Structure formats: structure tokens, C-alpha cells
């Protein structure tokens, strides 16, 4: 029996004006797989991640999650853009964690986590609070449910953001450089949370410069440059014995 990919991207192109950022990306991600995308700034990795969630609309190609084309529907051979409400419904299966934590400053940690389950998914408040407490415990913040973002460290805020993304029970989690805004001493606690999620079988696509995380948690490492996937494979191959000169040059900065 062939396992269908959870994510299927084909010939994905994206340009901003005359700047072509993605130049024909093909990628399959299997259910339960952890894929880490590496690459220099401007390589297109964050743009690709945002296209998966339709925060950016692609110009050409297709992206499917669980067999459903994201942002468009195919009718008689032509693509038609979905409405905002239809796109929002699709995003319910995709959680995303950004560089900035984007927590609501006037809400406690628990209130931030349960805001979408109650406001978007119309979950009963008592059920949402129970789930929120479970998720805060899962990311090591059971004792911070009543704390406001200003009372939390950057690492704690990012872990609340992860709990908030998990609250919609996503089939796919996207992480866009989730540790880049953190002080170095706070990076480890967020990466530990992400490693725990990976060990539990959550499908994850992670854009990061954390080579150690890629080595320990990834099933596959993708190296992007200039809007292309230059190299991909298991971590011990791509990180320890890269085949492409551009990958070797990039990784040499981290030795």
C-alpha cells in the first residue's frame, strides 16, 4: 500500500514584482515526517513555507495538503481562487509558528492558547480551557497559565505560541525560524519542545539555521538556494557529506 504524501508541492513559482523568489519547487512530505529546510537569507525557504499556508499566493504550480489544493480549486482545467472563508477553513489543518511570537499582550498564556478554539472553532469554553492547560503542560508551562506575555521570557512566549498553534489540532506544523528572535540561552528550551513534538509523530516542516536540531530531529534535510531545492536527503548525508558545492559552502560557516 502506497502512503500518500501529506504535503505535495509541484512546480511552485512565486515572484514579488520582478524578483522571482521560488523557481519551480517540487516537494513531497510524508505523514509523520520532519523536514528541515536550510539555506541562506533570500533563498526562498520562508516564502515557500508561507505559500504552504497560503499566506502568500503562488503564481504557478500547486500545493496540496491531505489531497486538497490550498488556496485554489480546479474546475475544468482552470484554477479558481478560493474565498477568504474557504482558505481560513483550509488553514484549520495547518499550524504555524513564526519568528515573532505574536501573542496578544492583553491575554494570559491560557487565553492566548484557547482564543482560536473558542473564537474560530466554536469549542465550548470549558473544553477549550482543559485542552489549553494540557497543551501548556505539554510545552512545560503548566505553572504559567495566568501569566501575561510581558511576564514571560522570549523562550516561554515562543512555547506559548507553539501551544497556541497546537490548539487547533493541526495535521501539519510549520515553523518559520522559530528561534531566530531569541537570546542564545533561550534557544534550547524551544528546540527541546520541538524535538518532543517530532518524537510524537507530528508532521513538521521547519525553516531554521539550527544545524543541531536538523541533525537530531529531522528525517530529511532540504537545502535551498536561489529559489531552488539544491540538495535533499537524510541528515547524515546532507549535513555530514553534502554533494553540492553550494551546500558545502553554506555548511562550512557552522563548523
PDB file of C-alpha atoms in Angstrom:
ATOM      1  CA  UNK A   1       0.000   0.000   0.000  1.00  0.00           C
ATOM      2  CA  UNK A   2       1.425   3.367  -1.070  1.00  0.00           C
ATOM      3  CA  UNK A   3       1.300   6.095   1.574  1.00  0.00           C
ATOM      4  CA  UNK A   4       0.035   9.337   0.099  1.00  0.00           C
ATOM      5  CA  UNK A   5       2.080  12.432   0.967  1.00  0.00           C
ATOM      6  CA  UNK A   6       0.556  14.824   3.481  1.00  0.00           C
ATOM      7  CA  UNK A   7       2.089  17.730   1.552  1.00  0.00           C
ATOM      8  CA  UNK A   8       2.566  17.677  -2.199  1.00  0.00           C
ATOM      9  CA  UNK A   9       4.113  20.686  -3.952  1.00  0.00           C
ATOM     10  CA  UNK A  10       4.613  20.743  -7.708  1.00  0.00           C
ATOM     11  CA  UNK A  11       6.366  23.378  -9.837  1.00  0.00           C
ATOM     12  CA  UNK A  12       5.736  26.127  -7.295  1.00  0.00           C
ATOM     13  CA  UNK A  13       6.649  29.605  -8.508  1.00  0.00           C
ATOM     14  CA  UNK A  14       6.374  32.867  -6.610  1.00  0.00           C
ATOM     15  CA  UNK A  15       7.561  36.340  -7.545  1.00  0.00           C
ATOM     16  CA  UNK A  16       7.363  39.718  -5.843  1.00  0.00           C
ATOM     17  CA  UNK A  17       7.362  42.169  -8.714  1.00  0.00           C
ATOM     18  CA  UNK A  18      10.373  41.319 -10.866  1.00  0.00           C
ATOM     19  CA  UNK A  19      12.029  39.314  -8.093  1.00  0.00           C
ATOM     20  CA  UNK A  20      11.337  35.618  -8.707  1.00  0.00           C
ATOM     21  CA  UNK A  21      11.751  34.027  -5.275  1.00  0.00           C
ATOM     22  CA  UNK A  22      10.571  30.460  -5.970  1.00  0.00           C
ATOM     23  CA  UNK A  23      11.532  28.921  -9.303  1.00  0.00           C
ATOM     24  CA  UNK A  24       9.752  25.599  -9.574  1.00  0.00           C
ATOM     25  CA  UNK A  25       9.741  23.830  -6.191  1.00  0.00           C
ATOM     26  CA  UNK A  26       8.774  20.138  -6.074  1.00  0.00           C
ATOM     27  CA  UNK A  27       8.440  18.504  -2.655  1.00  0.00           C
ATOM     28  CA  UNK A  28       6.528  15.661  -1.008  1.00  0.00           C
ATOM     29  CA  UNK A  29       6.281  15.351   2.776  1.00  0.00           C
ATOM     30  CA  UNK A  30       5.007  12.078   4.223  1.00  0.00           C
ATOM     31  CA  UNK A  31       2.680  11.868   7.242  1.00  0.00           C
ATOM     32  CA  UNK A  32       4.759  11.986  10.421  1.00  0.00           C
ATOM     33  CA  UNK A  33       7.877  13.215   8.626  1.00  0.00           C
ATOM     34  CA  UNK A  34      10.048  16.029   9.983  1.00  0.00           C
ATOM     35  CA  UNK A  35      11.608  18.074   7.184  1.00  0.00           C
ATOM     36  CA  UNK A  36      14.122  20.816   7.952  1.00  0.00           C
ATOM     37  CA  UNK A  37      14.794  23.460   5.295  1.00  0.00           C
ATOM     38  CA  UNK A  38      18.179  25.160   5.379  1.00  0.00           C
ATOM     39  CA  UNK A  39      19.543  27.891   3.175  1.00  0.00           C
ATOM     40  CA  UNK A  40      20.937  31.422   3.100  1.00  0.00           C
ATOM     41  CA  UNK A  41      18.782  34.502   3.538  1.00  0.00           C
ATOM     42  CA  UNK A  42      16.857  35.201   0.353  1.00  0.00           C
ATOM     43  CA  UNK A  43      16.879  31.590  -0.795  1.00  0.00           C
ATOM     44  CA  UNK A  44      13.080  31.364  -0.732  1.00  0.00           C
ATOM     45  CA  UNK A  45      12.662  28.991   2.208  1.00  0.00           C
ATOM     46  CA  UNK A  46      10.385  31.220   4.325  1.00  0.00           C
ATOM     47  CA  UNK A  47       8.380  32.255   1.269  1.00  0.00           C
ATOM     48  CA  UNK A  48       7.807  28.594   0.426  1.00  0.00           C
ATOM     49  CA  UNK A  49       6.623  27.926   3.960  1.00  0.00           C
ATOM     50  CA  UNK A  50       4.176  30.832   3.770  1.00  0.00           C
ATOM     51  CA  UNK A  51       2.882  29.546   0.439  1.00  0.00           C
ATOM     52  CA  UNK A  52       2.017  26.180   2.022  1.00  0.00           C
ATOM     53  CA  UNK A  53      -0.301  28.032   4.406  1.00  0.00           C
ATOM     54  CA  UNK A  54      -1.451  30.396   1.624  1.00  0.00           C
ATOM     55  CA  UNK A  55      -0.167  33.419   3.496  1.00  0.00           C
ATOM     56  CA  UNK A  56       1.390  34.069   0.097  1.00  0.00           C
ATOM     57  CA  UNK A  57      -0.488  33.060  -3.052  1.00  0.00           C
ATOM     58  CA  UNK A  58       1.603  31.090  -5.534  1.00  0.00           C
ATOM     59  CA  UNK A  59       1.883  32.312  -9.126  1.00  0.00           C
ATOM     60  CA  UNK A  60       2.196  28.898 -10.753  1.00  0.00           C
ATOM     61  CA  UNK A  61       2.072  25.236  -9.769  1.00  0.00           C
ATOM     62  CA  UNK A  62       0.126  23.613  -6.959  1.00  0.00           C
ATOM     63  CA  UNK A  63       0.364  22.851  -3.240  1.00  0.00           C
ATOM     64  CA  UNK A  64      -1.839  20.161  -1.720  1.00  0.00           C
ATOM     65  CA  UNK A  65      -2.287  19.256   1.941  1.00  0.00           C
ATOM     66  CA  UNK A  66      -4.057  15.942   2.537  1.00  0.00           C
ATOM     67  CA  UNK A  67      -5.002  15.893  -1.146  1.00  0.00           C
ATOM     68  CA  UNK A  68      -6.686  19.301  -1.006  1.00  0.00           C
ATOM     69  CA  UNK A  69      -5.293  22.109  -3.123  1.00  0.00           C
ATOM     70  CA  UNK A  70      -4.514  25.073  -0.870  1.00  0.00           C
ATOM     71  CA  UNK A  71      -5.971  28.440  -1.864  1.00  0.00           C
ATOM     72  CA  UNK A  72      -7.471  27.308  -5.163  1.00  0.00           C
ATOM     73  CA  UNK A  73      -9.904  24.839  -6.674  1.00  0.00           C
ATOM     74  CA  UNK A  74      -9.518  23.138 -10.037  1.00  0.00           C
ATOM     75  CA  UNK A  75     -12.558  23.398 -12.277  1.00  0.00           C
ATOM     76  CA  UNK A  76     -12.492  22.242 -15.909  1.00  0.00           C
ATOM     77  CA  UNK A  77      -8.727  22.544 -16.058  1.00  0.00           C
ATOM     78  CA  UNK A  78      -8.588  26.076 -14.648  1.00  0.00           C
ATOM     79  CA  UNK A  79      -7.600  27.265 -11.179  1.00  0.00           C
ATOM     80  CA  UNK A  80     -10.023  29.483  -9.298  1.00  0.00           C
ATOM     81  CA  UNK A  81      -9.025  31.337  -6.146  1.00  0.00           C
ATOM     82  CA  UNK A  82     -10.963  30.326  -3.036  1.00  0.00           C
ATOM     83  CA  UNK A  83     -12.777  32.836  -0.854  1.00  0.00           C
ATOM     84  CA  UNK A  84     -11.231  34.090   2.375  1.00  0.00           C
ATOM     85  CA  UNK A  85     -13.620  31.927   4.379  1.00  0.00           C
ATOM     86  CA  UNK A  86     -12.711  28.797   2.380  1.00  0.00           C
ATOM     87  CA  UNK A  87      -8.991  29.478   2.799  1.00  0.00           C
ATOM     88  CA  UNK A  88      -9.468  30.009   6.557  1.00  0.00           C
ATOM     89  CA  UNK A  89     -11.194  26.620   6.717  1.00  0.00           C
ATOM     90  CA  UNK A  90      -8.211  25.005   4.980  1.00  0.00           C
ATOM     91  CA  UNK A  91      -5.795  26.608   7.425  1.00  0.00           C
ATOM     92  CA  UNK A  92      -7.503  24.813  10.299  1.00  0.00           C
ATOM     93  CA  UNK A  93      -5.432  21.741   9.487  1.00  0.00           C
ATOM     94  CA  UNK A  94      -2.151  23.714   9.408  1.00  0.00           C
ATOM     95  CA  UNK A  95      -0.476  25.237  12.475  1.00  0.00           C
ATOM     96  CA  UNK A  96       2.264  27.831  12.074  1.00  0.00           C
ATOM     97  CA  UNK A  97       4.855  29.291  14.427  1.00  0.00           C
ATOM     98  CA  UNK A  98       6.619  32.475  13.362  1.00  0.00           C
ATOM     99  CA  UNK A  99       9.882  34.231  14.243  1.00  0.00           C
ATOM    100  CA  UNK A 100       7.942  36.762  16.321  1.00  0.00           C
ATOM    101  CA  UNK A 101       5.653  35.312  18.935  1.00  0.00           C
ATOM    102  CA  UNK A 102       2.593  37.421  18.018  1.00  0.00           C
ATOM    103  CA  UNK A 103       0.863  36.796  21.345  1.00  0.00           C
ATOM    104  CA  UNK A 104      -1.983  39.049  22.390  1.00  0.00           C
ATOM    105  CA  UNK A 105      -0.403  41.198  25.138  1.00  0.00           C
ATOM    106  CA  UNK A 106      -3.700  41.747  26.982  1.00  0.00           C
ATOM    107  CA  UNK A 107      -4.379  37.989  27.278  1.00  0.00           C
ATOM    108  CA  UNK A 108      -2.857  35.452  29.648  1.00  0.00           C
ATOM    109  CA  UNK A 109      -0.957  32.464  28.321  1.00  0.00           C
ATOM    110  CA  UNK A 110      -4.044  30.274  28.637  1.00  0.00           C
ATOM    111  CA  UNK A 111      -6.283  32.869  27.000  1.00  0.00           C
ATOM    112  CA  UNK A 112      -3.871  33.125  24.069  1.00  0.00           C
ATOM    113  CA  UNK A 113      -3.934  29.352  23.593  1.00  0.00           C
ATOM    114  CA  UNK A 114      -7.722  28.966  23.723  1.00  0.00           C
ATOM    115  CA  UNK A 115      -8.636  32.054  21.687  1.00  0.00           C
ATOM    116  CA  UNK A 116      -8.805  30.195  18.334  1.00  0.00           C
ATOM    117  CA  UNK A 117     -10.549  27.036  19.611  1.00  0.00           C
ATOM    118  CA  UNK A 118     -13.331  29.180  21.115  1.00  0.00           C
ATOM    119  CA  UNK A 119     -13.475  32.082  18.645  1.00  0.00           C
ATOM    120  CA  UNK A 120     -12.869  30.183  15.396  1.00  0.00           C
ATOM    121  CA  UNK A 121     -13.776  26.560  16.085  1.00  0.00           C
ATOM    122  CA  UNK A 122     -16.639  27.352  18.482  1.00  0.00           C
ATOM    123  CA  UNK A 123     -15.380  24.891  21.066  1.00  0.00           C
ATOM    124  CA  UNK A 124     -17.088  25.008  24.462  1.00  0.00           C
ATOM    125  CA  UNK A 125     -15.047  27.225  26.828  1.00  0.00           C
ATOM    126  CA  UNK A 126     -14.603  24.524  29.464  1.00  0.00           C
ATOM    127  CA  UNK A 127     -13.348  22.054  26.836  1.00  0.00           C
ATOM    128  CA  UNK A 128     -11.007  24.670  25.378  1.00  0.00           C
ATOM    129  CA  UNK A 129      -9.592  25.521  28.813  1.00  0.00           C
ATOM    130  CA  UNK A 130      -8.970  21.840  29.530  1.00  0.00           C
ATOM    131  CA  UNK A 131      -7.182  21.446  26.192  1.00  0.00           C
ATOM    132  CA  UNK A 132      -5.243  24.690  26.756  1.00  0.00           C
ATOM    133  CA  UNK A 133      -3.963  23.508  30.126  1.00  0.00           C
ATOM    134  CA  UNK A 134      -2.931  20.172  28.610  1.00  0.00           C
ATOM    135  CA  UNK A 135      -1.005  21.958  25.875  1.00  0.00           C
ATOM    136  CA  UNK A 136       0.705  24.382  28.251  1.00  0.00           C
ATOM    137  CA  UNK A 137       1.785  21.372  30.315  1.00  0.00           C
ATOM    138  CA  UNK A 138       2.996  19.695  27.137  1.00  0.00           C
ATOM    139  CA  UNK A 139       5.342  22.617  26.413  1.00  0.00           C
ATOM    140  CA  UNK A 140       6.483  22.826  30.038  1.00  0.00           C
ATOM    141  CA  UNK A 141       4.430  25.858  31.096  1.00  0.00           C
ATOM    142  CA  UNK A 142       1.722  24.390  33.319  1.00  0.00           C
ATOM    143  CA  UNK A 143       2.545  26.954  36.012  1.00  0.00           C
ATOM    144  CA  UNK A 144       2.288  29.957  33.637  1.00  0.00           C
ATOM    145  CA  UNK A 145      -1.338  29.809  32.507  1.00  0.00           C
ATOM    146  CA  UNK A 146      -2.202  33.105  34.227  1.00  0.00           C
ATOM    147  CA  UNK A 147       0.950  34.942  33.184  1.00  0.00           C
ATOM    148  CA  UNK A 148       0.791  37.723  30.610  1.00  0.00           C
ATOM    149  CA  UNK A 149       3.334  37.791  27.738  1.00  0.00           C
ATOM    150  CA  UNK A 150       5.280  40.653  29.356  1.00  0.00           C
ATOM    151  CA  UNK A 151       5.837  38.396  32.384  1.00  0.00           C
ATOM    152  CA  UNK A 152       7.356  35.615  30.270  1.00  0.00           C
ATOM    153  CA  UNK A 153      10.813  35.210  28.759  1.00  0.00           C
ATOM    154  CA  UNK A 154      11.173  35.070  24.990  1.00  0.00           C
ATOM    155  CA  UNK A 155      11.567  31.304  25.103  1.00  0.00           C
ATOM    156  CA  UNK A 156       8.438  30.943  27.214  1.00  0.00           C
ATOM    157  CA  UNK A 157       6.483  33.202  24.861  1.00  0.00           C
ATOM    158  CA  UNK A 158       7.521  31.092  21.896  1.00  0.00           C
ATOM    159  CA  UNK A 159       6.442  27.931  23.705  1.00  0.00           C
ATOM    160  CA  UNK A 160       3.048  29.531  24.353  1.00  0.00           C
ATOM    161  CA  UNK A 161       2.923  30.291  20.610  1.00  0.00           C
ATOM    162  CA  UNK A 162       3.629  26.611  19.888  1.00  0.00           C
ATOM    163  CA  UNK A 163       0.859  25.560  22.285  1.00  0.00           C
ATOM    164  CA  UNK A 164      -1.487  28.026  20.569  1.00  0.00           C
ATOM    165  CA  UNK A 165      -0.685  26.532  17.156  1.00  0.00           C
ATOM    166  CA  UNK A 166      -1.292  23.020  18.515  1.00  0.00           C
ATOM    167  CA  UNK A 167      -4.670  24.053  19.942  1.00  0.00           C
ATOM    168  CA  UNK A 168      -6.338  23.753  16.533  1.00  0.00           C
ATOM    169  CA  UNK A 169      -5.175  20.103  16.400  1.00  0.00           C
ATOM    170  CA  UNK A 170      -3.259  20.597  13.132  1.00  0.00           C
ATOM    171  CA  UNK A 171      -2.300  17.800  10.785  1.00  0.00           C
ATOM    172  CA  UNK A 172       0.789  19.804   9.795  1.00  0.00           C
ATOM    173  CA  UNK A 173       3.008  22.213  11.744  1.00  0.00           C
ATOM    174  CA  UNK A 174       5.103  24.874  10.023  1.00  0.00           C
ATOM    175  CA  UNK A 175       7.944  26.606  11.885  1.00  0.00           C
ATOM    176  CA  UNK A 176       9.482  29.717  10.324  1.00  0.00           C
ATOM    177  CA  UNK A 177      12.835  30.286  12.061  1.00  0.00           C
ATOM    178  CA  UNK A 178      11.182  29.921  15.487  1.00  0.00           C
ATOM    179  CA  UNK A 179      14.368  30.616  17.461  1.00  0.00           C
ATOM    180  CA  UNK A 180      15.853  33.486  15.452  1.00  0.00           C
ATOM    181  CA  UNK A 181      14.374  36.200  17.710  1.00  0.00           C
ATOM    182  CA  UNK A 182      15.561  34.538  20.918  1.00  0.00           C
ATOM    183  CA  UNK A 183      18.633  35.169  23.023  1.00  0.00           C
ATOM    184  CA  UNK A 184      21.052  32.230  22.659  1.00  0.00           C
ATOM    185  CA  UNK A 185      20.421  30.921  26.180  1.00  0.00           C
ATOM    186  CA  UNK A 186      16.689  30.608  25.429  1.00  0.00           C
ATOM    187  CA  UNK A 187      17.000  28.701  22.151  1.00  0.00           C
ATOM    188  CA  UNK A 188      17.466  25.304  23.786  1.00  0.00           C
ATOM    189  CA  UNK A 189      14.110  25.237  25.569  1.00  0.00           C
ATOM    190  CA  UNK A 190      12.185  25.907  22.350  1.00  0.00           C
ATOM    191  CA  UNK A 191      14.181  23.336  20.387  1.00  0.00           C
ATOM    192  CA  UNK A 192      13.573  20.782  23.148  1.00  0.00           C
ATOM    193  CA  UNK A 193       9.825  21.355  22.782  1.00  0.00           C
ATOM    194  CA  UNK A 194      10.077  20.917  19.029  1.00  0.00           C
ATOM    195  CA  UNK A 195      12.121  17.721  19.398  1.00  0.00           C
ATOM    196  CA  UNK A 196       9.421  16.381  21.705  1.00  0.00           C
ATOM    197  CA  UNK A 197       6.746  17.126  19.090  1.00  0.00           C
ATOM    198  CA  UNK A 198       8.836  15.421  16.417  1.00  0.00           C
ATOM    199  CA  UNK A 199       9.236  12.314  18.575  1.00  0.00           C
ATOM    200  CA  UNK A 200       5.441  12.119  18.903  1.00  0.00           C
ATOM    201  CA  UNK A 201       4.981  11.772  15.146  1.00  0.00           C
ATOM    202  CA  UNK A 202       3.697  15.257  14.267  1.00  0.00           C
ATOM    203  CA  UNK A 203       4.333  16.181  10.648  1.00  0.00           C
ATOM    204  CA  UNK A 204       6.612  19.220  10.686  1.00  0.00           C
ATOM    205  CA  UNK A 205       8.339  21.475   8.168  1.00  0.00           C
ATOM    206  CA  UNK A 206      10.926  23.634   9.886  1.00  0.00           C
ATOM    207  CA  UNK A 207      12.865  26.551   8.421  1.00  0.00           C
ATOM    208  CA  UNK A 208      15.835  27.096  10.703  1.00  0.00           C
ATOM    209  CA  UNK A 209      19.577  27.724  10.950  1.00  0.00           C
ATOM    210  CA  UNK A 210      19.844  25.341  13.922  1.00  0.00           C
ATOM    211  CA  UNK A 211      22.044  22.630  12.436  1.00  0.00           C
ATOM    212  CA  UNK A 212      21.996  20.642  15.673  1.00  0.00           C
ATOM    213  CA  UNK A 213      18.207  20.403  15.578  1.00  0.00           C
ATOM    214  CA  UNK A 214      18.333  19.299  11.946  1.00  0.00           C
ATOM    215  CA  UNK A 215      20.866  16.617  12.810  1.00  0.00           C
ATOM    216  CA  UNK A 216      18.919  15.288  15.802  1.00  0.00           C
ATOM    217  CA  UNK A 217      15.254  15.633  14.819  1.00  0.00           C
ATOM    218  CA  UNK A 218      14.935  15.745  11.024  1.00  0.00           C
ATOM    219  CA  UNK A 219      14.034  12.775   8.876  1.00  0.00           C
ATOM    220  CA  UNK A 220      15.112  14.767   5.837  1.00  0.00           C
ATOM    221  CA  UNK A 221      17.086  17.951   5.265  1.00  0.00           C
ATOM    222  CA  UNK A 222      16.402  20.263   2.323  1.00  0.00           C
ATOM    223  CA  UNK A 223      18.950  22.843   1.188  1.00  0.00           C
ATOM    224  CA  UNK A 224      17.530  25.751  -0.814  1.00  0.00           C
ATOM    225  CA  UNK A 225      19.341  28.479  -2.684  1.00  0.00           C
ATOM    226  CA  UNK A 226      18.216  30.971  -5.309  1.00  0.00           C
ATOM    227  CA  UNK A 227      14.634  29.730  -5.298  1.00  0.00           C
ATOM    228  CA  UNK A 228      15.588  26.109  -5.997  1.00  0.00           C
ATOM    229  CA  UNK A 229      15.986  22.954  -3.949  1.00  0.00           C
ATOM    230  CA  UNK A 230      19.685  22.298  -4.432  1.00  0.00           C
ATOM    231  CA  UNK A 231      20.054  19.153  -2.347  1.00  0.00           C
ATOM    232  CA  UNK A 232      17.964  16.919  -0.101  1.00  0.00           C
ATOM    233  CA  UNK A 233      18.435  13.716   1.843  1.00  0.00           C
ATOM    234  CA  UNK A 234      18.810  12.276   5.332  1.00  0.00           C
ATOM    235  CA  UNK A 235      20.685  14.480   7.823  1.00  0.00           C
ATOM    236  CA  UNK A 236      23.775  12.280   7.965  1.00  0.00           C
ATOM    237  CA  UNK A 237      24.182  12.630   4.223  1.00  0.00           C
ATOM    238  CA  UNK A 238      23.320  16.304   3.639  1.00  0.00           C
ATOM    239  CA  UNK A 239      24.985  17.651   6.799  1.00  0.00           C
ATOM    240  CA  UNK A 240      27.993  15.348   7.032  1.00  0.00           C
ATOM    241  CA  UNK A 241      28.726  14.638   3.362  1.00  0.00           C
ATOM    242  CA  UNK A 242      26.924  17.185   1.155  1.00  0.00           C
ATOM    243  CA  UNK A 243      27.253  16.551  -2.559  1.00  0.00           C
ATOM    244  CA  UNK A 244      26.634  20.036  -3.921  1.00  0.00           C
ATOM    245  CA  UNK A 245      29.387  22.694  -3.638  1.00  0.00           C
ATOM    246  CA  UNK A 246      26.836  25.327  -2.611  1.00  0.00           C
ATOM    247  CA  UNK A 247      25.638  23.173   0.279  1.00  0.00           C
ATOM    248  CA  UNK A 248      29.226  22.539   1.384  1.00  0.00           C
ATOM    249  CA  UNK A 249      29.993  26.267   1.277  1.00  0.00           C
ATOM    250  CA  UNK A 250      26.907  27.121   3.345  1.00  0.00           C
ATOM    251  CA  UNK A 251      27.525  24.455   5.982  1.00  0.00           C
ATOM    252  CA  UNK A 252      31.199  25.380   6.341  1.00  0.00           C
ATOM    253  CA  UNK A 253      30.069  28.509   8.233  1.00  0.00           C
ATOM    254  CA  UNK A 254      28.702  26.347  11.017  1.00  0.00           C
ATOM    255  CA  UNK A 255      31.768  24.185  11.579  1.00  0.00           C
TER     256      UNK A 255
END
